PDB file of C-alpha atoms in Angstrom:
ATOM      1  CA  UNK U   1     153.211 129.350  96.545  1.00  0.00           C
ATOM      2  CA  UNK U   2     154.436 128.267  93.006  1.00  0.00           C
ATOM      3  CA  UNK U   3     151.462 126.969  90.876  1.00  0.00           C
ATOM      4  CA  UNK U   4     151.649 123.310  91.385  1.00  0.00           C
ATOM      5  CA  UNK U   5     151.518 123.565  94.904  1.00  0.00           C
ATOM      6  CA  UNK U   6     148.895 126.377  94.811  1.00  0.00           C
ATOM      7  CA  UNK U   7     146.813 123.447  92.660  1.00  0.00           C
ATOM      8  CA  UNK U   8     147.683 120.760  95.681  1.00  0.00           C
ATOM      9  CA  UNK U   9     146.246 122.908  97.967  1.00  0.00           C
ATOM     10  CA  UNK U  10     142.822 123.773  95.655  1.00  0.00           C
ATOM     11  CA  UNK U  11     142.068 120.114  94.977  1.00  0.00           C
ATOM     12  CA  UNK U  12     142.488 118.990  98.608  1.00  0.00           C
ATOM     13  CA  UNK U  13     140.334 121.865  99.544  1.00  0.00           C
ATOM     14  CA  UNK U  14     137.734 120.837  96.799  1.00  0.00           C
ATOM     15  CA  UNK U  15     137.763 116.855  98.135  1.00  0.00           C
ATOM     16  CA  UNK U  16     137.065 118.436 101.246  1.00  0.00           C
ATOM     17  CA  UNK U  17     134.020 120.832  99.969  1.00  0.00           C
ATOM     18  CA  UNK U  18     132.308 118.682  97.609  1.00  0.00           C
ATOM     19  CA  UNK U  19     130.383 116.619 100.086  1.00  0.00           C
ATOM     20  CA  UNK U  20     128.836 120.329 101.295  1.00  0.00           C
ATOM     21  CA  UNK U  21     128.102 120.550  97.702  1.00  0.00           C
ATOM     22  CA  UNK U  22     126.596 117.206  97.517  1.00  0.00           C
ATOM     23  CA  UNK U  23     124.402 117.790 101.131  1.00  0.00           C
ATOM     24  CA  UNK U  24     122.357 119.918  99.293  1.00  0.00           C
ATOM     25  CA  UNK U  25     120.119 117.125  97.571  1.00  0.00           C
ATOM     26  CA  UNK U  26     117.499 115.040  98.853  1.00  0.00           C
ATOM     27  CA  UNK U  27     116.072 111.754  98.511  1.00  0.00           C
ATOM     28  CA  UNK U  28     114.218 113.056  95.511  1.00  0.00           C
ATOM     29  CA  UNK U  29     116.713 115.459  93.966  1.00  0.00           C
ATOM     30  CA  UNK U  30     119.097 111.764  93.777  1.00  0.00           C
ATOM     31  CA  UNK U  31     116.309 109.666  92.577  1.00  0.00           C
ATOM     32  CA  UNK U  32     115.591 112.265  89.804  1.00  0.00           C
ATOM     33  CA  UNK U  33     119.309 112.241  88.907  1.00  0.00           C
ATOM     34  CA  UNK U  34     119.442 108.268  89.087  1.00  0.00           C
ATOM     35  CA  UNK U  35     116.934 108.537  86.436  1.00  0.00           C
ATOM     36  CA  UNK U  36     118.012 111.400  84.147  1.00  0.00           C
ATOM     37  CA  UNK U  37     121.434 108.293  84.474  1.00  0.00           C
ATOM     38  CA  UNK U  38     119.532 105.559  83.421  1.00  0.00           C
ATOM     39  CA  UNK U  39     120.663 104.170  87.290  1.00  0.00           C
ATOM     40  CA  UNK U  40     117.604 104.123  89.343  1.00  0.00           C
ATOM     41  CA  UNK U  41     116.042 100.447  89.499  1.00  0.00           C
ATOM     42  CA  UNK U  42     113.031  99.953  91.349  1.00  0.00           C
ATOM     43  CA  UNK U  43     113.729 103.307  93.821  1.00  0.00           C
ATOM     44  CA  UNK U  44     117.441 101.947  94.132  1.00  0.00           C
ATOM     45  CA  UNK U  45     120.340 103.181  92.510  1.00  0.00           C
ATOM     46  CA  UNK U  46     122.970 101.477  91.241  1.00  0.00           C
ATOM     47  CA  UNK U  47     126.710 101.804  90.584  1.00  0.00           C
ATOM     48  CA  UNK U  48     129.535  99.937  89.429  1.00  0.00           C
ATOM     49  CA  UNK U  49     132.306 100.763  91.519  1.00  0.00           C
ATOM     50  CA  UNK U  50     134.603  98.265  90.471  1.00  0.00           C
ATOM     51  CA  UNK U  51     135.606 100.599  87.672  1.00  0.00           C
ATOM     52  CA  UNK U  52     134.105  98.420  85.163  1.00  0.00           C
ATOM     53  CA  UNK U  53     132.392 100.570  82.242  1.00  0.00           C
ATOM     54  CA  UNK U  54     129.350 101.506  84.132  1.00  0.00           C
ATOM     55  CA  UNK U  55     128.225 104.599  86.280  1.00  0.00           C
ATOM     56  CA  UNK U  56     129.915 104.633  89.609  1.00  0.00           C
ATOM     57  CA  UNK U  57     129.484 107.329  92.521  1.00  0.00           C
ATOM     58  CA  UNK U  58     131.937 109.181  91.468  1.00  0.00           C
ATOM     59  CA  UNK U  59     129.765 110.158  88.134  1.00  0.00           C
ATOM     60  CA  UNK U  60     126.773 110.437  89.567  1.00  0.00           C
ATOM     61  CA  UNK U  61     127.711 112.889  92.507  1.00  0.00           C
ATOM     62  CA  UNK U  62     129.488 115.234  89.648  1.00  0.00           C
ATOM     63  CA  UNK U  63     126.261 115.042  87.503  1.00  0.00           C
ATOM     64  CA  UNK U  64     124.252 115.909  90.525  1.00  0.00           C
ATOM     65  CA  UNK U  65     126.366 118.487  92.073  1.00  0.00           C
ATOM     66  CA  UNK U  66     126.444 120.476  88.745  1.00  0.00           C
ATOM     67  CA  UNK U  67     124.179 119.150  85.894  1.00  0.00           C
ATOM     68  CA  UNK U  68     120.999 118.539  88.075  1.00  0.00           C
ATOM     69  CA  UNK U  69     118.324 120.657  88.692  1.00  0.00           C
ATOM     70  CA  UNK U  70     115.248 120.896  90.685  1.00  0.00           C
ATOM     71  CA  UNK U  71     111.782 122.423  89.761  1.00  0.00           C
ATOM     72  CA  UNK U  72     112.973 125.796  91.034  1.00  0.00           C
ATOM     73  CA  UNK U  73     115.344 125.615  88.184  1.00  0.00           C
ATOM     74  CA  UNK U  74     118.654 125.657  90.525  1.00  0.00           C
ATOM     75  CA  UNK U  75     121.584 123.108  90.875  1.00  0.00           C
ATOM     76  CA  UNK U  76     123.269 121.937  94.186  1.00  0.00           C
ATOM     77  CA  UNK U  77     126.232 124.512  93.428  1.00  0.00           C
ATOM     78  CA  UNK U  78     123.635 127.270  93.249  1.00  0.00           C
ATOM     79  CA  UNK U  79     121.420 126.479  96.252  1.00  0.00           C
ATOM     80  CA  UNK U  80     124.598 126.235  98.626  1.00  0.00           C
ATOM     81  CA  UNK U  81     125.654 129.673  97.211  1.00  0.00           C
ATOM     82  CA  UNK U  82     121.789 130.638  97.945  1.00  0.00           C
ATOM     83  CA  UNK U  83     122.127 129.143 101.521  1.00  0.00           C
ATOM     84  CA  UNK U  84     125.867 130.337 102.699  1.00  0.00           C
ATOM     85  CA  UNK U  85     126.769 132.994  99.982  1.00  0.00           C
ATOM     86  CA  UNK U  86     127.090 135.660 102.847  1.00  0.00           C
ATOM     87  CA  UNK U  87     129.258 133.241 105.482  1.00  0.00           C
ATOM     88  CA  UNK U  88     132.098 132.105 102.503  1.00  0.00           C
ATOM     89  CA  UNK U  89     135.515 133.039 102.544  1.00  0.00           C
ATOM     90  CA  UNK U  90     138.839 132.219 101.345  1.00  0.00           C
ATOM     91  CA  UNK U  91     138.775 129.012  99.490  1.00  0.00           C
ATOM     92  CA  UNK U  92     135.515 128.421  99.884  1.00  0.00           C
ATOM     93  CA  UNK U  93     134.496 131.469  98.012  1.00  0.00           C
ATOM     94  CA  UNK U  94     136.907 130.647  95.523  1.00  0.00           C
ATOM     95  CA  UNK U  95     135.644 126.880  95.109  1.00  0.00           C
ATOM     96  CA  UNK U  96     132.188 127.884  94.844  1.00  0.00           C
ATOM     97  CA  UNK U  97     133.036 131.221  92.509  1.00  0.00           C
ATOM     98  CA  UNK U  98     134.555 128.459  90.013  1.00  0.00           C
ATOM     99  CA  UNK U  99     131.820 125.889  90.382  1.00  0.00           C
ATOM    100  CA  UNK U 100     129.013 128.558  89.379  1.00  0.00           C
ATOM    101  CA  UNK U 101     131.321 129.451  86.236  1.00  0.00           C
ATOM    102  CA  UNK U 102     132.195 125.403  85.529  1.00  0.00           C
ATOM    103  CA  UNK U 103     131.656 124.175  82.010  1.00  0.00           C
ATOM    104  CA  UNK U 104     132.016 120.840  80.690  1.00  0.00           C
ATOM    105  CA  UNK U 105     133.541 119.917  76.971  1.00  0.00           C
ATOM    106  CA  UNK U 106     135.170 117.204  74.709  1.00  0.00           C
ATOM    107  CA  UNK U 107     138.311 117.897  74.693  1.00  0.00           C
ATOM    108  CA  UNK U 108     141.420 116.631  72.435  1.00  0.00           C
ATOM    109  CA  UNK U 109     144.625 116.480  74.064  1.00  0.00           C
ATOM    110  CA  UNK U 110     146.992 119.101  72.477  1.00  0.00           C
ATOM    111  CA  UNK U 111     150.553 118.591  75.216  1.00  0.00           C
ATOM    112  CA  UNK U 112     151.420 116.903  78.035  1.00  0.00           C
ATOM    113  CA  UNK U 113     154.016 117.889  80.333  1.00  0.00           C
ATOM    114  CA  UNK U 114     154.408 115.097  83.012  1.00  0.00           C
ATOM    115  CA  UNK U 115     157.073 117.397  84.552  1.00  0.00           C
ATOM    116  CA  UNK U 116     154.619 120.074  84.940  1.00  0.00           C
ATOM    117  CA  UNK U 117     152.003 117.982  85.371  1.00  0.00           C
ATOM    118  CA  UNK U 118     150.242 119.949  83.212  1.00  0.00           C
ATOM    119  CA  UNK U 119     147.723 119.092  79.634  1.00  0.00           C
ATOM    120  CA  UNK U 120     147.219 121.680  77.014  1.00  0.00           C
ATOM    121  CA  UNK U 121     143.300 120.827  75.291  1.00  0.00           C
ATOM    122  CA  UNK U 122     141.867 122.264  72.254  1.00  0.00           C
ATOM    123  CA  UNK U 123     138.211 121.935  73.215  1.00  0.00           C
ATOM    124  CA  UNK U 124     136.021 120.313  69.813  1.00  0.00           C
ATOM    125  CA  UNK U 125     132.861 121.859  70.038  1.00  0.00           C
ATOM    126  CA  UNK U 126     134.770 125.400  70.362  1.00  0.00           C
ATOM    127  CA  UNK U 127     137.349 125.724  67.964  1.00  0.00           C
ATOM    128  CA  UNK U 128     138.203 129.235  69.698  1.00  0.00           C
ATOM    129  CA  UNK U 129     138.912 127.890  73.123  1.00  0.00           C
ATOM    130  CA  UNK U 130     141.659 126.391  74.747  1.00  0.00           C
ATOM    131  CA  UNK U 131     142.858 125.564  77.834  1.00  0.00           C
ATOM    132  CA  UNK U 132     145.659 124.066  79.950  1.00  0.00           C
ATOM    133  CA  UNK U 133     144.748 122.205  83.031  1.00  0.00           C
ATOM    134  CA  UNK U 134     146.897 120.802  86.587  1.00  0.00           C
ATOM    135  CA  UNK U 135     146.382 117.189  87.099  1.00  0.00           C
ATOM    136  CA  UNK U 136     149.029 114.909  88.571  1.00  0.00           C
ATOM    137  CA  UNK U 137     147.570 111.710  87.766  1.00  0.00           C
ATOM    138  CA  UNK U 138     146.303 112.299  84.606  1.00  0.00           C
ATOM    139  CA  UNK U 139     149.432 114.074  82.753  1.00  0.00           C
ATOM    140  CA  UNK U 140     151.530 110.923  84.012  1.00  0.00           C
ATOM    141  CA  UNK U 141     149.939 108.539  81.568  1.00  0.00           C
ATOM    142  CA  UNK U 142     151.617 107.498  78.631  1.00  0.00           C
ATOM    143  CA  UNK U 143     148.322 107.128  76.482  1.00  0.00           C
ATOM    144  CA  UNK U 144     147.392 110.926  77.245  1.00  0.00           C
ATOM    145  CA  UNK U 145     148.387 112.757  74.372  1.00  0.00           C
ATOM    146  CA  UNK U 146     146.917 110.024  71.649  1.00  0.00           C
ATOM    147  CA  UNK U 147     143.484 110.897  73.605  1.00  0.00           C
ATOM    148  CA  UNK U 148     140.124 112.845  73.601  1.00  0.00           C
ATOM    149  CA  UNK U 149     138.840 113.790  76.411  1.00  0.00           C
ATOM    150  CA  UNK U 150     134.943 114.942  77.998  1.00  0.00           C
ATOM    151  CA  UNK U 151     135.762 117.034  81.270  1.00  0.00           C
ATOM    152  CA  UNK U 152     134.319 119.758  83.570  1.00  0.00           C
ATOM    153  CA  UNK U 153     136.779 122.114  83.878  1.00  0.00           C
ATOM    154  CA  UNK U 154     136.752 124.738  87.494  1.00  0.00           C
ATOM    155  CA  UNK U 155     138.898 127.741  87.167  1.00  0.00           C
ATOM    156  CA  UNK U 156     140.410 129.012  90.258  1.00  0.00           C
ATOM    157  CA  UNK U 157     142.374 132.054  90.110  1.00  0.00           C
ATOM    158  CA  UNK U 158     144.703 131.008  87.012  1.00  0.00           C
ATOM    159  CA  UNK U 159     144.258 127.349  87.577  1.00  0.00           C
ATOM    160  CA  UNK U 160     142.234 125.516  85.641  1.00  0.00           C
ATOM    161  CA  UNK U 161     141.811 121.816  87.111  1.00  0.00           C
ATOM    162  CA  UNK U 162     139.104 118.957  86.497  1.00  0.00           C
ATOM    163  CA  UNK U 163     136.019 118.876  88.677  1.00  0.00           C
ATOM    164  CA  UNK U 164     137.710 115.144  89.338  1.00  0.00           C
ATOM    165  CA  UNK U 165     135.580 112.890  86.599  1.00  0.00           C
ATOM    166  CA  UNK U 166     136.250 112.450  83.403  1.00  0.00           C
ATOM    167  CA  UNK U 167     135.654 110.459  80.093  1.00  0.00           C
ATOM    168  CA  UNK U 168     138.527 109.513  78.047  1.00  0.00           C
ATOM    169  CA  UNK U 169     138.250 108.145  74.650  1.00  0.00           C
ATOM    170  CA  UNK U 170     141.273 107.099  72.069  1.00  0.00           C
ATOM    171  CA  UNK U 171     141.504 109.622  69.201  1.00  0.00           C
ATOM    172  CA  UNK U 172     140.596 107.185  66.271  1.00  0.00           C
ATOM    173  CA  UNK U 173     137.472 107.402  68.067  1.00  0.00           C
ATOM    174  CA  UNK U 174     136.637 110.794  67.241  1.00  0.00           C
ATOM    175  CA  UNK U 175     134.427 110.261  64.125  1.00  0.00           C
ATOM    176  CA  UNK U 176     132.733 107.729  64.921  1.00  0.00           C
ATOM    177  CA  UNK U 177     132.212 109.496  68.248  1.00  0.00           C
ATOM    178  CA  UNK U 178     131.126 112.536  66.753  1.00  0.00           C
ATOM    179  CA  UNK U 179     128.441 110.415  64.549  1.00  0.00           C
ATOM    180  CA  UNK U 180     127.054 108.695  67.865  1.00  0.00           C
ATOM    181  CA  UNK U 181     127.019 112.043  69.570  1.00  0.00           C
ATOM    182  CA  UNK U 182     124.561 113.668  67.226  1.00  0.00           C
ATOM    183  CA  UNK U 183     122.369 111.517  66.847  1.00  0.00           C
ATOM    184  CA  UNK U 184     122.018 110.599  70.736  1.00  0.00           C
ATOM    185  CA  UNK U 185     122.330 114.016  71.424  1.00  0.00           C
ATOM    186  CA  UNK U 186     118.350 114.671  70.250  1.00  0.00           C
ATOM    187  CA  UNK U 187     117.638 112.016  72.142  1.00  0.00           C
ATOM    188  CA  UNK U 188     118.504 112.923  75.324  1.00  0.00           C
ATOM    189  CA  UNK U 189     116.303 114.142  78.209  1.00  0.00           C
ATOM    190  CA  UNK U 190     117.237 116.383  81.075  1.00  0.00           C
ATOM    191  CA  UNK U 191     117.437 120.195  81.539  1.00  0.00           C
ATOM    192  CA  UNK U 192     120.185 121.988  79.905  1.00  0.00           C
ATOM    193  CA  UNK U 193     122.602 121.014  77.331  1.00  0.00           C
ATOM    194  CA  UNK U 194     125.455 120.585  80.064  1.00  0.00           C
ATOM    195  CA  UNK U 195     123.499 117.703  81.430  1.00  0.00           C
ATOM    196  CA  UNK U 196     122.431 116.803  77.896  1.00  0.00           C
ATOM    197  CA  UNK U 197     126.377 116.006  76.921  1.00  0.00           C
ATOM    198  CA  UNK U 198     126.966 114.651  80.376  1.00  0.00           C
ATOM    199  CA  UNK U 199     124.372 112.211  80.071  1.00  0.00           C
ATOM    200  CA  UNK U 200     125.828 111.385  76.361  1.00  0.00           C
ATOM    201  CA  UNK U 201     129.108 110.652  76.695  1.00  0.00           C
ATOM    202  CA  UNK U 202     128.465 108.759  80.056  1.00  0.00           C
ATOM    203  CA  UNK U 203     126.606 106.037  77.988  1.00  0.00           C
ATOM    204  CA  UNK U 204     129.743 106.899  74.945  1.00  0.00           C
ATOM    205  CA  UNK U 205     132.104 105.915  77.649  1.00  0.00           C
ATOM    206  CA  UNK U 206     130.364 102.374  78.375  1.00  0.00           C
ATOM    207  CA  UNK U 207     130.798 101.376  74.677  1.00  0.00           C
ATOM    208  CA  UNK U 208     133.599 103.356  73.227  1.00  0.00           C
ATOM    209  CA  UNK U 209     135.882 104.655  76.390  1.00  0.00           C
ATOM    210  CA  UNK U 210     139.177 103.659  77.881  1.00  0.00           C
ATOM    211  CA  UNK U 211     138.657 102.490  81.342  1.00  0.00           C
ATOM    212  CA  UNK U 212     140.792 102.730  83.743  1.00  0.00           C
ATOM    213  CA  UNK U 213     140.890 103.315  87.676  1.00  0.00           C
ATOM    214  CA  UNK U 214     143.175 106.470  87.524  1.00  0.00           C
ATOM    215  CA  UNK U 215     141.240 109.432  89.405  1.00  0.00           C
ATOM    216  CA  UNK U 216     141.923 112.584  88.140  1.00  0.00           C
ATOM    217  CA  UNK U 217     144.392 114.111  91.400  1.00  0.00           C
TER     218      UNK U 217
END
């Protein structure tokens, strides 16, 4: 299987497991997210899933899935692994293997190769690291390579894909981006500085962002 189609096969598999991902949080584990999001109101959370600016589902199961934690100090990725470690196999294994290891950055976009369908990044708060991900939808726009982007990125085998959200700013954003970033950065409350920078460039996206309805794919 070359490695496009290997990548077909990983992100259908991932749509597939990320609702077992997501069954591992309760009633309180989402209202704690909601609020670490700024989207619980009155013990109800909302979205905007008219791809508007705001948080929609889509955000807020990715935050909870990876970036929340509960008061034994474990995410939903974790506690599954916890729960079924023993029973996974195959690409299962493989999913969850990546999702332990999964780190979020802002990114600026180096390449893209639409034909390839693949984007070369230079991650900006590691000027040692970069990394060239698989994403069909995303390496098709024309904008792409004039942008920045904040991204989880899940390594299976040798490919390296999105977790399926993303943040994408223009790249004259970047300083004043960088100067918003710091200074909401001490600002922000959660657990760890994952969910610090989630929670960040979330509300950077509202003002600053491009948005679109493109899913990463």
């Amino acid at each position: 299987m070359d490695t496009l189609n290997f990548y077909r096969h990983i992100r259908e598999q991932s749509v597939q497991f990320s609702p077992k991902l997501f069954g591992q949080l309760d009633r309180s584990d989402l209202n704690n997210a909601g609020q670490l999001l700024w989207i619980l109101k009155k013990n109800v959370l909302m979205f905007d899933d008219e791809g508007l600016g705001g948080t929609e589902m889509s955000h807020f199961s990715d935050f909870s899935i990876f970036d929340y934690y509960n008061a034994k100090g474990l995410n939903a990725v974790q506690r599954y692994w916890q729960q079924h470690g023993e029973q996974l196999s195959g690409i299962e294994l493989q999913l969850i293997q990546a999702s332990l290891k999964a780190q979020s950055s802002l990114f600026s976009v180096i390449s893209v190769d639409s034909n390839k369908s693949t984007i070369k990044l230079q991650d900006l708060f590691d000027d040692n690291h970069q990394v060239e991900i698989i994403d069909v939808s995303m390496s098709k726009s024309p904008i792409l390579k004039d942008c920045l982007i904040f991204m989880r990125v899940l390594t299976v085998d040798t490919c390296n894909m999105t977790s399926g959200v993303s943040f994408i700013f223009k790249k004259d954003k970047e300083e004043i981006l960088k100067k918003k970033y710091k200074s909401m950065i001490k600002q922000a409350v959660s657990y760890t500085p994952q969910a610090k920078n989630f929670i960040v460039f979330l509300k950077l996206s509202h003002k600053l962002g491009i948005h679109t309805n493109t899913k990463s794919v």
